[in-house]
Amino acid sequence: VSDASGCSMIAFLHTGAAKFPPNLLSRSRQAVSLLLPAGVLEGFRSIVSRKLASHGFGASMAAMSSFPPQRYHYFLVLDFEATCDKPQIHPQEIIEFPILKLNGRTMEIESTFHMYVQPVVHPQLTPFCTELTGIIQGMVDGQPSLQQVLERVDEWMAKEGLLDPSVKSIFVTCGDWDLKVMLPGQCQYLGLPVADYFKQWINLKKAYSFAMGSWPKNGLLDMNKGLNLQHIGRPHSGIDDCKNIANIMKTLAHRGFIFKQTSKPF
């Protein structure tokens, strides 16, 4: 098959897809794939994508065709930072509360919630905590309490349409600690309720191990290394960790991985 005829065949398969019987369309595409070298086929796909982009369809078409659809409309990427020391202080208290709203179709960040929280049991941050997280005393002094921040999270969730029963969303964390230990433990200590949307999540470490076949012992650093990604920002910054989680998720999704809930029901 010549390049010219191959081009006309591919153009037909792209422009006439809507009118073509699905079973015959699939067989025709397979035939073209066998007849044309992979490089030529990819070249024509690139041309078609550029043509679509010139008519305003590029981003949406690329997003839909580059990876399979996810089970959720939105992923809510979360990574707490909390008071800490060596030996560990008790109770630990959340001091950074970031959430990224990740579109499940495009895997792009659509909205950000980010607040610092004033600790009340141990209001003075330890030097170890500041060195680990980069959070200094002035960043938490005068900030809202956890109860106030949780109220603002709920307002943000409502504003973003995430409380609509028809919208499927789920939190994503790097490990189970954030939503299995830290948030419920502090809420119990303060006598605060835990919203139902915090009671199911995806542990990115488990998702990565399912996708890549190895457990990331060093968390985000290992996952970035395994996927040849540059680490974003500084380790143990809550908002930077969220950006790394989102980037890893996007990369895995583009490789065809479908994210599923990993937590057990409460």
PDB file of N, CA and C in Angstrom, residues 77-173:
ATOM      1  N   VAL A  77      -6.968  15.015  45.130  1.00  0.00           N
ATOM      2  CA  VAL A  77      -5.630  14.673  45.618  1.00  0.00           C
ATOM      3  C   VAL A  77      -5.354  15.432  46.913  1.00  0.00           C
ATOM      4  N   LEU A  78      -4.995  14.706  47.960  1.00  0.00           N
ATOM      5  CA  LEU A  78      -4.847  15.285  49.297  1.00  0.00           C
ATOM      6  C   LEU A  78      -3.550  14.796  49.944  1.00  0.00           C
ATOM      7  N   ASP A  79      -2.864  15.709  50.637  1.00  0.00           N
ATOM      8  CA  ASP A  79      -1.660  15.306  51.354  1.00  0.00           C
ATOM      9  C   ASP A  79      -1.456  16.232  52.551  1.00  0.00           C
ATOM     10  N   PHE A  80      -1.730  15.735  53.757  1.00  0.00           N
ATOM     11  CA  PHE A  80      -1.591  16.537  54.966  1.00  0.00           C
ATOM     12  C   PHE A  80      -0.130  16.672  55.387  1.00  0.00           C
ATOM     13  N   GLU A  81       0.162  17.786  56.037  1.00  0.00           N
ATOM     14  CA  GLU A  81       1.359  17.890  56.860  1.00  0.00           C
ATOM     15  C   GLU A  81       0.874  18.112  58.290  1.00  0.00           C
ATOM     16  N   ALA A  82       1.596  17.573  59.258  1.00  0.00           N
ATOM     17  CA  ALA A  82       1.145  17.618  60.645  1.00  0.00           C
ATOM     18  C   ALA A  82       2.297  17.925  61.589  1.00  0.00           C
ATOM     19  N   THR A  83       1.956  18.352  62.791  1.00  0.00           N
ATOM     20  CA  THR A  83       2.974  18.585  63.809  1.00  0.00           C
ATOM     21  C   THR A  83       3.745  17.287  64.060  1.00  0.00           C
ATOM     22  N   CYS A  84       5.038  17.427  64.303  1.00  0.00           N
ATOM     23  CA  CYS A  84       5.865  16.224  64.464  1.00  0.00           C
ATOM     24  C   CYS A  84       7.155  16.580  65.191  1.00  0.00           C
ATOM     25  N   ASP A  85       7.812  15.560  65.685  1.00  0.00           N
ATOM     26  CA  ASP A  85       9.098  15.725  66.364  1.00  0.00           C
ATOM     27  C   ASP A  85       9.724  14.340  66.508  1.00  0.00           C
ATOM     28  N   LYS A  86      10.916  14.278  67.023  1.00  0.00           N
ATOM     29  CA  LYS A  86      11.579  13.013  67.374  1.00  0.00           C
ATOM     30  C   LYS A  86      11.975  13.066  68.832  1.00  0.00           C
ATOM     31  N   PRO A  87      11.441  12.189  69.724  1.00  0.00           N
ATOM     32  CA  PRO A  87      10.369  11.224  69.434  1.00  0.00           C
ATOM     33  C   PRO A  87       9.059  11.928  69.102  1.00  0.00           C
ATOM     34  N   GLN A  88       8.138  11.186  68.485  1.00  0.00           N
ATOM     35  CA  GLN A  88       6.888  11.750  67.986  1.00  0.00           C
ATOM     36  C   GLN A  88       6.043  12.341  69.103  1.00  0.00           C
ATOM     37  N   ILE A  89       5.414  13.491  68.812  1.00  0.00           N
ATOM     38  CA  ILE A  89       4.518  14.116  69.783  1.00  0.00           C
ATOM     39  C   ILE A  89       3.102  13.570  69.602  1.00  0.00           C
ATOM     40  N   HIS A  90       2.331  13.611  70.657  1.00  0.00           N
ATOM     41  CA  HIS A  90       0.941  13.130  70.612  1.00  0.00           C
ATOM     42  C   HIS A  90       0.046  14.152  71.310  1.00  0.00           C
ATOM     43  N   PRO A  91      -1.122  14.448  70.746  1.00  0.00           N
ATOM     44  CA  PRO A  91      -1.553  14.001  69.423  1.00  0.00           C
ATOM     45  C   PRO A  91      -0.904  14.848  68.326  1.00  0.00           C
ATOM     46  N   GLN A  92      -0.763  14.269  67.150  1.00  0.00           N
ATOM     47  CA  GLN A  92      -0.353  15.060  66.001  1.00  0.00           C
ATOM     48  C   GLN A  92      -1.542  15.895  65.527  1.00  0.00           C
ATOM     49  N   GLU A  93      -1.254  17.065  64.965  1.00  0.00           N
ATOM     50  CA  GLU A  93      -2.309  17.942  64.472  1.00  0.00           C
ATOM     51  C   GLU A  93      -1.998  18.391  63.048  1.00  0.00           C
ATOM     52  N   ILE A  94      -3.006  18.407  62.218  1.00  0.00           N
ATOM     53  CA  ILE A  94      -2.848  18.841  60.824  1.00  0.00           C
ATOM     54  C   ILE A  94      -2.496  20.326  60.799  1.00  0.00           C
ATOM     55  N   ILE A  95      -1.446  20.684  60.042  1.00  0.00           N
ATOM     56  CA  ILE A  95      -1.064  22.089  59.908  1.00  0.00           C
ATOM     57  C   ILE A  95      -1.112  22.574  58.454  1.00  0.00           C
ATOM     58  N   GLU A  96      -1.209  21.655  57.498  1.00  0.00           N
ATOM     59  CA  GLU A  96      -1.388  22.040  56.088  1.00  0.00           C
ATOM     60  C   GLU A  96      -2.442  21.126  55.483  1.00  0.00           C
ATOM     61  N   PHE A  97      -3.414  21.748  54.792  1.00  0.00           N
ATOM     62  CA  PHE A  97      -4.573  21.013  54.270  1.00  0.00           C
ATOM     63  C   PHE A  97      -4.769  21.379  52.799  1.00  0.00           C
ATOM     64  N   PRO A  98      -4.078  20.676  51.884  1.00  0.00           N
ATOM     65  CA  PRO A  98      -4.221  20.957  50.450  1.00  0.00           C
ATOM     66  C   PRO A  98      -5.037  19.883  49.727  1.00  0.00           C
ATOM     67  N   ILE A  99      -5.847  20.317  48.761  1.00  0.00           N
ATOM     68  CA  ILE A  99      -6.586  19.389  47.897  1.00  0.00           C
ATOM     69  C   ILE A  99      -6.494  19.912  46.457  1.00  0.00           C
ATOM     70  N   LEU A 100      -6.197  19.040  45.528  1.00  0.00           N
ATOM     71  CA  LEU A 100      -6.253  19.367  44.104  1.00  0.00           C
ATOM     72  C   LEU A 100      -7.414  18.609  43.478  1.00  0.00           C
ATOM     73  N   LYS A 101      -8.237  19.320  42.733  1.00  0.00           N
ATOM     74  CA  LYS A 101      -9.348  18.698  42.004  1.00  0.00           C
ATOM     75  C   LYS A 101      -8.860  18.337  40.604  1.00  0.00           C
ATOM     76  N   LEU A 102      -8.748  17.030  40.361  1.00  0.00           N
ATOM     77  CA  LEU A 102      -8.197  16.511  39.113  1.00  0.00           C
ATOM     78  C   LEU A 102      -9.324  15.971  38.245  1.00  0.00           C
ATOM     79  N   ASN A 103      -9.441  16.480  37.031  1.00  0.00           N
ATOM     80  CA  ASN A 103     -10.479  16.033  36.109  1.00  0.00           C
ATOM     81  C   ASN A 103     -10.190  14.597  35.670  1.00  0.00           C
ATOM     82  N   GLY A 104     -11.144  13.694  35.858  1.00  0.00           N
ATOM     83  CA  GLY A 104     -10.931  12.283  35.540  1.00  0.00           C
ATOM     84  C   GLY A 104     -10.860  11.983  34.063  1.00  0.00           C
ATOM     85  N   ARG A 105     -11.290  12.917  33.216  1.00  0.00           N
ATOM     86  CA  ARG A 105     -11.235  12.706  31.762  1.00  0.00           C
ATOM     87  C   ARG A 105      -9.925  13.213  31.174  1.00  0.00           C
ATOM     88  N   THR A 106      -9.500  14.399  31.629  1.00  0.00           N
ATOM     89  CA  THR A 106      -8.276  14.992  31.091  1.00  0.00           C
ATOM     90  C   THR A 106      -7.064  14.781  31.992  1.00  0.00           C
ATOM     91  N   MET A 107      -7.312  14.436  33.262  1.00  0.00           N
ATOM     92  CA  MET A 107      -6.271  14.301  34.285  1.00  0.00           C
ATOM     93  C   MET A 107      -5.516  15.617  34.490  1.00  0.00           C
ATOM     94  N   GLU A 108      -6.202  16.720  34.277  1.00  0.00           N
ATOM     95  CA  GLU A 108      -5.632  18.040  34.527  1.00  0.00           C
ATOM     96  C   GLU A 108      -6.233  18.624  35.807  1.00  0.00           C
ATOM     97  N   ILE A 109      -5.456  19.478  36.481  1.00  0.00           N
ATOM     98  CA  ILE A 109      -5.915  20.128  37.714  1.00  0.00           C
ATOM     99  C   ILE A 109      -6.894  21.240  37.356  1.00  0.00           C
ATOM    100  N   GLU A 110      -8.092  21.189  37.935  1.00  0.00           N
ATOM    101  CA  GLU A 110      -9.116  22.186  37.645  1.00  0.00           C
ATOM    102  C   GLU A 110      -9.295  23.197  38.771  1.00  0.00           C
ATOM    103  N   SER A 111      -8.989  22.823  39.997  1.00  0.00           N
ATOM    104  CA  SER A 111      -9.208  23.717  41.129  1.00  0.00           C
ATOM    105  C   SER A 111      -8.318  23.287  42.292  1.00  0.00           C
ATOM    106  N   THR A 112      -8.002  24.253  43.158  1.00  0.00           N
ATOM    107  CA  THR A 112      -7.127  23.992  44.309  1.00  0.00           C
ATOM    108  C   THR A 112      -7.743  24.530  45.586  1.00  0.00           C
ATOM    109  N   PHE A 113      -7.703  23.720  46.633  1.00  0.00           N
ATOM    110  CA  PHE A 113      -8.026  24.173  47.988  1.00  0.00           C
ATOM    111  C   PHE A 113      -6.737  24.052  48.786  1.00  0.00           C
ATOM    112  N   HIS A 114      -6.353  25.128  49.463  1.00  0.00           N
ATOM    113  CA  HIS A 114      -5.094  25.082  50.215  1.00  0.00           C
ATOM    114  C   HIS A 114      -5.165  26.040  51.396  1.00  0.00           C
ATOM    115  N   MET A 115      -5.073  25.479  52.597  1.00  0.00           N
ATOM    116  CA  MET A 115      -5.071  26.296  53.806  1.00  0.00           C
ATOM    117  C   MET A 115      -4.078  25.727  54.816  1.00  0.00           C
ATOM    118  N   TYR A 116      -3.509  26.640  55.623  1.00  0.00           N
ATOM    119  CA  TYR A 116      -2.725  26.215  56.777  1.00  0.00           C
ATOM    120  C   TYR A 116      -3.648  26.229  57.994  1.00  0.00           C
ATOM    121  N   VAL A 117      -3.313  25.411  58.975  1.00  0.00           N
ATOM    122  CA  VAL A 117      -4.185  25.189  60.128  1.00  0.00           C
ATOM    123  C   VAL A 117      -3.396  25.463  61.413  1.00  0.00           C
ATOM    124  N   GLN A 118      -4.026  26.159  62.340  1.00  0.00           N
ATOM    125  CA  GLN A 118      -3.349  26.440  63.605  1.00  0.00           C
ATOM    126  C   GLN A 118      -3.512  25.272  64.567  1.00  0.00           C
ATOM    127  N   PRO A 119      -2.410  24.688  65.021  1.00  0.00           N
ATOM    128  CA  PRO A 119      -2.518  23.608  66.020  1.00  0.00           C
ATOM    129  C   PRO A 119      -2.877  24.200  67.381  1.00  0.00           C
ATOM    130  N   VAL A 120      -3.598  23.428  68.181  1.00  0.00           N
ATOM    131  CA  VAL A 120      -4.053  23.952  69.478  1.00  0.00           C
ATOM    132  C   VAL A 120      -3.454  23.198  70.668  1.00  0.00           C
ATOM    133  N   VAL A 121      -3.174  21.928  70.506  1.00  0.00           N
ATOM    134  CA  VAL A 121      -2.596  21.150  71.620  1.00  0.00           C
ATOM    135  C   VAL A 121      -1.105  21.470  71.761  1.00  0.00           C
ATOM    136  N   HIS A 122      -0.408  21.481  70.623  1.00  0.00           N
ATOM    137  CA  HIS A 122       1.010  21.859  70.583  1.00  0.00           C
ATOM    138  C   HIS A 122       1.140  23.028  69.605  1.00  0.00           C
ATOM    139  N   PRO A 123       0.788  24.244  70.040  1.00  0.00           N
ATOM    140  CA  PRO A 123       0.742  25.381  69.118  1.00  0.00           C
ATOM    141  C   PRO A 123       2.100  25.812  68.581  1.00  0.00           C
ATOM    142  N   GLN A 124       3.172  25.460  69.269  1.00  0.00           N
ATOM    143  CA  GLN A 124       4.518  25.859  68.832  1.00  0.00           C
ATOM    144  C   GLN A 124       5.138  24.739  67.996  1.00  0.00           C
ATOM    145  N   LEU A 125       5.460  25.045  66.745  1.00  0.00           N
ATOM    146  CA  LEU A 125       6.080  24.052  65.871  1.00  0.00           C
ATOM    147  C   LEU A 125       7.506  23.754  66.337  1.00  0.00           C
ATOM    148  N   THR A 126       7.905  22.512  66.235  1.00  0.00           N
ATOM    149  CA  THR A 126       9.260  22.120  66.617  1.00  0.00           C
ATOM    150  C   THR A 126      10.226  22.423  65.465  1.00  0.00           C
ATOM    151  N   PRO A 127      11.507  22.622  65.776  1.00  0.00           N
ATOM    152  CA  PRO A 127      12.502  22.802  64.703  1.00  0.00           C
ATOM    153  C   PRO A 127      12.499  21.626  63.720  1.00  0.00           C
ATOM    154  N   PHE A 128      12.302  20.408  64.241  1.00  0.00           N
ATOM    155  CA  PHE A 128      12.253  19.225  63.368  1.00  0.00           C
ATOM    156  C   PHE A 128      11.106  19.345  62.366  1.00  0.00           C
ATOM    157  N   CYS A 129       9.937  19.790  62.828  1.00  0.00           N
ATOM    158  CA  CYS A 129       8.762  19.923  61.971  1.00  0.00           C
ATOM    159  C   CYS A 129       9.001  20.951  60.871  1.00  0.00           C
ATOM    160  N   THR A 130       9.574  22.098  61.253  1.00  0.00           N
ATOM    161  CA  THR A 130       9.854  23.150  60.276  1.00  0.00           C
ATOM    162  C   THR A 130      10.877  22.686  59.246  1.00  0.00           C
ATOM    163  N   GLU A 131      11.909  21.981  59.710  1.00  0.00           N
ATOM    164  CA  GLU A 131      12.932  21.481  58.787  1.00  0.00           C
ATOM    165  C   GLU A 131      12.351  20.453  57.820  1.00  0.00           C
ATOM    166  N   LEU A 132      11.467  19.597  58.316  1.00  0.00           N
ATOM    167  CA  LEU A 132      10.886  18.546  57.481  1.00  0.00           C
ATOM    168  C   LEU A 132       9.903  19.108  56.461  1.00  0.00           C
ATOM    169  N   THR A 133       9.007  19.988  56.909  1.00  0.00           N
ATOM    170  CA  THR A 133       7.883  20.428  56.069  1.00  0.00           C
ATOM    171  C   THR A 133       8.098  21.785  55.394  1.00  0.00           C
ATOM    172  N   GLY A 134       9.026  22.569  55.920  1.00  0.00           N
ATOM    173  CA  GLY A 134       9.208  23.917  55.398  1.00  0.00           C
ATOM    174  C   GLY A 134       8.189  24.908  55.939  1.00  0.00           C
ATOM    175  N   ILE A 135       7.355  24.455  56.865  1.00  0.00           N
ATOM    176  CA  ILE A 135       6.314  25.315  57.446  1.00  0.00           C
ATOM    177  C   ILE A 135       6.881  25.992  58.687  1.00  0.00           C
ATOM    178  N   ILE A 136       6.899  27.329  58.679  1.00  0.00           N
ATOM    179  CA  ILE A 136       7.415  28.079  59.822  1.00  0.00           C
ATOM    180  C   ILE A 136       6.252  28.535  60.705  1.00  0.00           C
ATOM    181  N   GLN A 137       6.585  28.993  61.901  1.00  0.00           N
ATOM    182  CA  GLN A 137       5.561  29.349  62.882  1.00  0.00           C
ATOM    183  C   GLN A 137       4.577  30.403  62.357  1.00  0.00           C
ATOM    184  N   GLY A 138       5.097  31.375  61.638  1.00  0.00           N
ATOM    185  CA  GLY A 138       4.242  32.442  61.136  1.00  0.00           C
ATOM    186  C   GLY A 138       3.211  31.989  60.122  1.00  0.00           C
ATOM    187  N   MET A 139       3.406  30.819  59.542  1.00  0.00           N
ATOM    188  CA  MET A 139       2.458  30.304  58.545  1.00  0.00           C
ATOM    189  C   MET A 139       1.230  29.673  59.194  1.00  0.00           C
ATOM    190  N   VAL A 140       1.336  29.306  60.476  1.00  0.00           N
ATOM    191  CA  VAL A 140       0.194  28.685  61.158  1.00  0.00           C
ATOM    192  C   VAL A 140      -0.420  29.590  62.226  1.00  0.00           C
ATOM    193  N   ASP A 141       0.357  30.532  62.739  1.00  0.00           N
ATOM    194  CA  ASP A 141      -0.179  31.448  63.753  1.00  0.00           C
ATOM    195  C   ASP A 141      -1.337  32.262  63.177  1.00  0.00           C
ATOM    196  N   GLY A 142      -2.451  32.293  63.906  1.00  0.00           N
ATOM    197  CA  GLY A 142      -3.598  33.082  63.470  1.00  0.00           C
ATOM    198  C   GLY A 142      -4.423  32.443  62.373  1.00  0.00           C
ATOM    199  N   GLN A 143      -4.058  31.230  61.949  1.00  0.00           N
ATOM    200  CA  GLN A 143      -4.825  30.533  60.907  1.00  0.00           C
ATOM    201  C   GLN A 143      -6.065  29.871  61.524  1.00  0.00           C
ATOM    202  N   PRO A 144      -7.030  29.492  60.688  1.00  0.00           N
ATOM    203  CA  PRO A 144      -8.249  28.839  61.210  1.00  0.00           C
ATOM    204  C   PRO A 144      -7.938  27.519  61.916  1.00  0.00           C
ATOM    205  N   SER A 145      -8.836  27.133  62.809  1.00  0.00           N
ATOM    206  CA  SER A 145      -8.730  25.830  63.477  1.00  0.00           C
ATOM    207  C   SER A 145      -9.120  24.733  62.492  1.00  0.00           C
ATOM    208  N   LEU A 146      -8.872  23.483  62.858  1.00  0.00           N
ATOM    209  CA  LEU A 146      -9.251  22.377  61.979  1.00  0.00           C
ATOM    210  C   LEU A 146     -10.753  22.380  61.728  1.00  0.00           C
ATOM    211  N   GLN A 147     -11.542  22.649  62.754  1.00  0.00           N
ATOM    212  CA  GLN A 147     -13.001  22.687  62.568  1.00  0.00           C
ATOM    213  C   GLN A 147     -13.390  23.714  61.517  1.00  0.00           C
ATOM    214  N   GLN A 148     -12.783  24.900  61.569  1.00  0.00           N
ATOM    215  CA  GLN A 148     -13.095  25.947  60.592  1.00  0.00           C
ATOM    216  C   GLN A 148     -12.628  25.554  59.191  1.00  0.00           C
ATOM    217  N   VAL A 149     -11.473  24.923  59.110  1.00  0.00           N
ATOM    218  CA  VAL A 149     -10.957  24.501  57.803  1.00  0.00           C
ATOM    219  C   VAL A 149     -11.857  23.431  57.192  1.00  0.00           C
ATOM    220  N   LEU A 150     -12.320  22.490  58.012  1.00  0.00           N
ATOM    221  CA  LEU A 150     -13.225  21.449  57.511  1.00  0.00           C
ATOM    222  C   LEU A 150     -14.526  22.056  56.999  1.00  0.00           C
ATOM    223  N   GLU A 151     -14.997  23.104  57.642  1.00  0.00           N
ATOM    224  CA  GLU A 151     -16.202  23.800  57.164  1.00  0.00           C
ATOM    225  C   GLU A 151     -15.944  24.435  55.809  1.00  0.00           C
ATOM    226  N   ARG A 152     -14.747  24.999  55.630  1.00  0.00           N
ATOM    227  CA  ARG A 152     -14.397  25.627  54.349  1.00  0.00           C
ATOM    228  C   ARG A 152     -14.184  24.580  53.257  1.00  0.00           C
ATOM    229  N   VAL A 153     -13.665  23.416  53.640  1.00  0.00           N
ATOM    230  CA  VAL A 153     -13.549  22.312  52.675  1.00  0.00           C
ATOM    231  C   VAL A 153     -14.938  21.957  52.145  1.00  0.00           C
ATOM    232  N   ASP A 154     -15.903  21.855  53.050  1.00  0.00           N
ATOM    233  CA  ASP A 154     -17.262  21.498  52.648  1.00  0.00           C
ATOM    234  C   ASP A 154     -17.857  22.557  51.725  1.00  0.00           C
ATOM    235  N   GLU A 155     -17.595  23.828  52.020  1.00  0.00           N
ATOM    236  CA  GLU A 155     -18.063  24.918  51.156  1.00  0.00           C
ATOM    237  C   GLU A 155     -17.418  24.825  49.778  1.00  0.00           C
ATOM    238  N   TRP A 156     -16.121  24.519  49.747  1.00  0.00           N
ATOM    239  CA  TRP A 156     -15.399  24.375  48.477  1.00  0.00           C
ATOM    240  C   TRP A 156     -15.930  23.177  47.685  1.00  0.00           C
ATOM    241  N   MET A 157     -16.171  22.074  48.360  1.00  0.00           N
ATOM    242  CA  MET A 157     -16.726  20.884  47.697  1.00  0.00           C
ATOM    243  C   MET A 157     -18.074  21.205  47.059  1.00  0.00           C
ATOM    244  N   ALA A 158     -18.908  21.967  47.777  1.00  0.00           N
ATOM    245  CA  ALA A 158     -20.225  22.338  47.247  1.00  0.00           C
ATOM    246  C   ALA A 158     -20.064  23.259  46.046  1.00  0.00           C
ATOM    247  N   LYS A 159     -19.183  24.249  46.158  1.00  0.00           N
ATOM    248  CA  LYS A 159     -18.968  25.204  45.065  1.00  0.00           C
ATOM    249  C   LYS A 159     -18.465  24.508  43.799  1.00  0.00           C
ATOM    250  N   GLU A 160     -17.646  23.484  43.983  1.00  0.00           N
ATOM    251  CA  GLU A 160     -17.073  22.756  42.843  1.00  0.00           C
ATOM    252  C   GLU A 160     -18.011  21.685  42.293  1.00  0.00           C
ATOM    253  N   GLY A 161     -19.203  21.559  42.862  1.00  0.00           N
ATOM    254  CA  GLY A 161     -20.168  20.573  42.373  1.00  0.00           C
ATOM    255  C   GLY A 161     -19.860  19.154  42.806  1.00  0.00           C
ATOM    256  N   LEU A 162     -18.989  18.995  43.791  1.00  0.00           N
ATOM    257  CA  LEU A 162     -18.555  17.659  44.196  1.00  0.00           C
ATOM    258  C   LEU A 162     -19.511  16.969  45.163  1.00  0.00           C
ATOM    259  N   LEU A 163     -20.499  17.726  45.680  1.00  0.00           N
ATOM    260  CA  LEU A 163     -21.486  17.122  46.577  1.00  0.00           C
ATOM    261  C   LEU A 163     -22.723  16.653  45.832  1.00  0.00           C
ATOM    262  N   ASP A 164     -22.768  16.904  44.533  1.00  0.00           N
ATOM    263  CA  ASP A 164     -23.865  16.434  43.691  1.00  0.00           C
ATOM    264  C   ASP A 164     -23.811  14.901  43.630  1.00  0.00           C
ATOM    265  N   PRO A 165     -24.901  14.210  43.997  1.00  0.00           N
ATOM    266  CA  PRO A 165     -24.889  12.734  43.996  1.00  0.00           C
ATOM    267  C   PRO A 165     -24.564  12.118  42.639  1.00  0.00           C
ATOM    268  N   SER A 166     -24.798  12.855  41.568  1.00  0.00           N
ATOM    269  CA  SER A 166     -24.520  12.318  40.234  1.00  0.00           C
ATOM    270  C   SER A 166     -23.052  12.452  39.840  1.00  0.00           C
ATOM    271  N   VAL A 167     -22.277  13.177  40.629  1.00  0.00           N
ATOM    272  CA  VAL A 167     -20.854  13.380  40.350  1.00  0.00           C
ATOM    273  C   VAL A 167     -20.033  12.390  41.176  1.00  0.00           C
ATOM    274  N   LYS A 168     -19.262  11.562  40.495  1.00  0.00           N
ATOM    275  CA  LYS A 168     -18.441  10.564  41.187  1.00  0.00           C
ATOM    276  C   LYS A 168     -17.039  11.121  41.415  1.00  0.00           C
ATOM    277  N   SER A 169     -16.664  11.241  42.684  1.00  0.00           N
ATOM    278  CA  SER A 169     -15.322  11.711  43.013  1.00  0.00           C
ATOM    279  C   SER A 169     -14.773  10.864  44.154  1.00  0.00           C
ATOM    280  N   ILE A 170     -13.454  10.876  44.281  1.00  0.00           N
ATOM    281  CA  ILE A 170     -12.808  10.099  45.348  1.00  0.00           C
ATOM    282  C   ILE A 170     -11.475  10.750  45.687  1.00  0.00           C
ATOM    283  N   PHE A 171     -11.111  10.694  46.964  1.00  0.00           N
ATOM    284  CA  PHE A 171      -9.829  11.242  47.386  1.00  0.00           C
ATOM    285  C   PHE A 171      -8.689  10.299  47.020  1.00  0.00           C
ATOM    286  N   VAL A 172      -7.510  10.896  46.807  1.00  0.00           N
ATOM    287  CA  VAL A 172      -6.300  10.131  46.494  1.00  0.00           C
ATOM    288  C   VAL A 172      -5.192  10.608  47.420  1.00  0.00           C
ATOM    289  N   THR A 173      -4.539   9.682  48.091  1.00  0.00           N
ATOM    290  CA  THR A 173      -3.460  10.004  49.015  1.00  0.00           C
ATOM    291  C   THR A 173      -2.254   9.117  48.748  1.00  0.00           C
TER     292      THR A 173
END
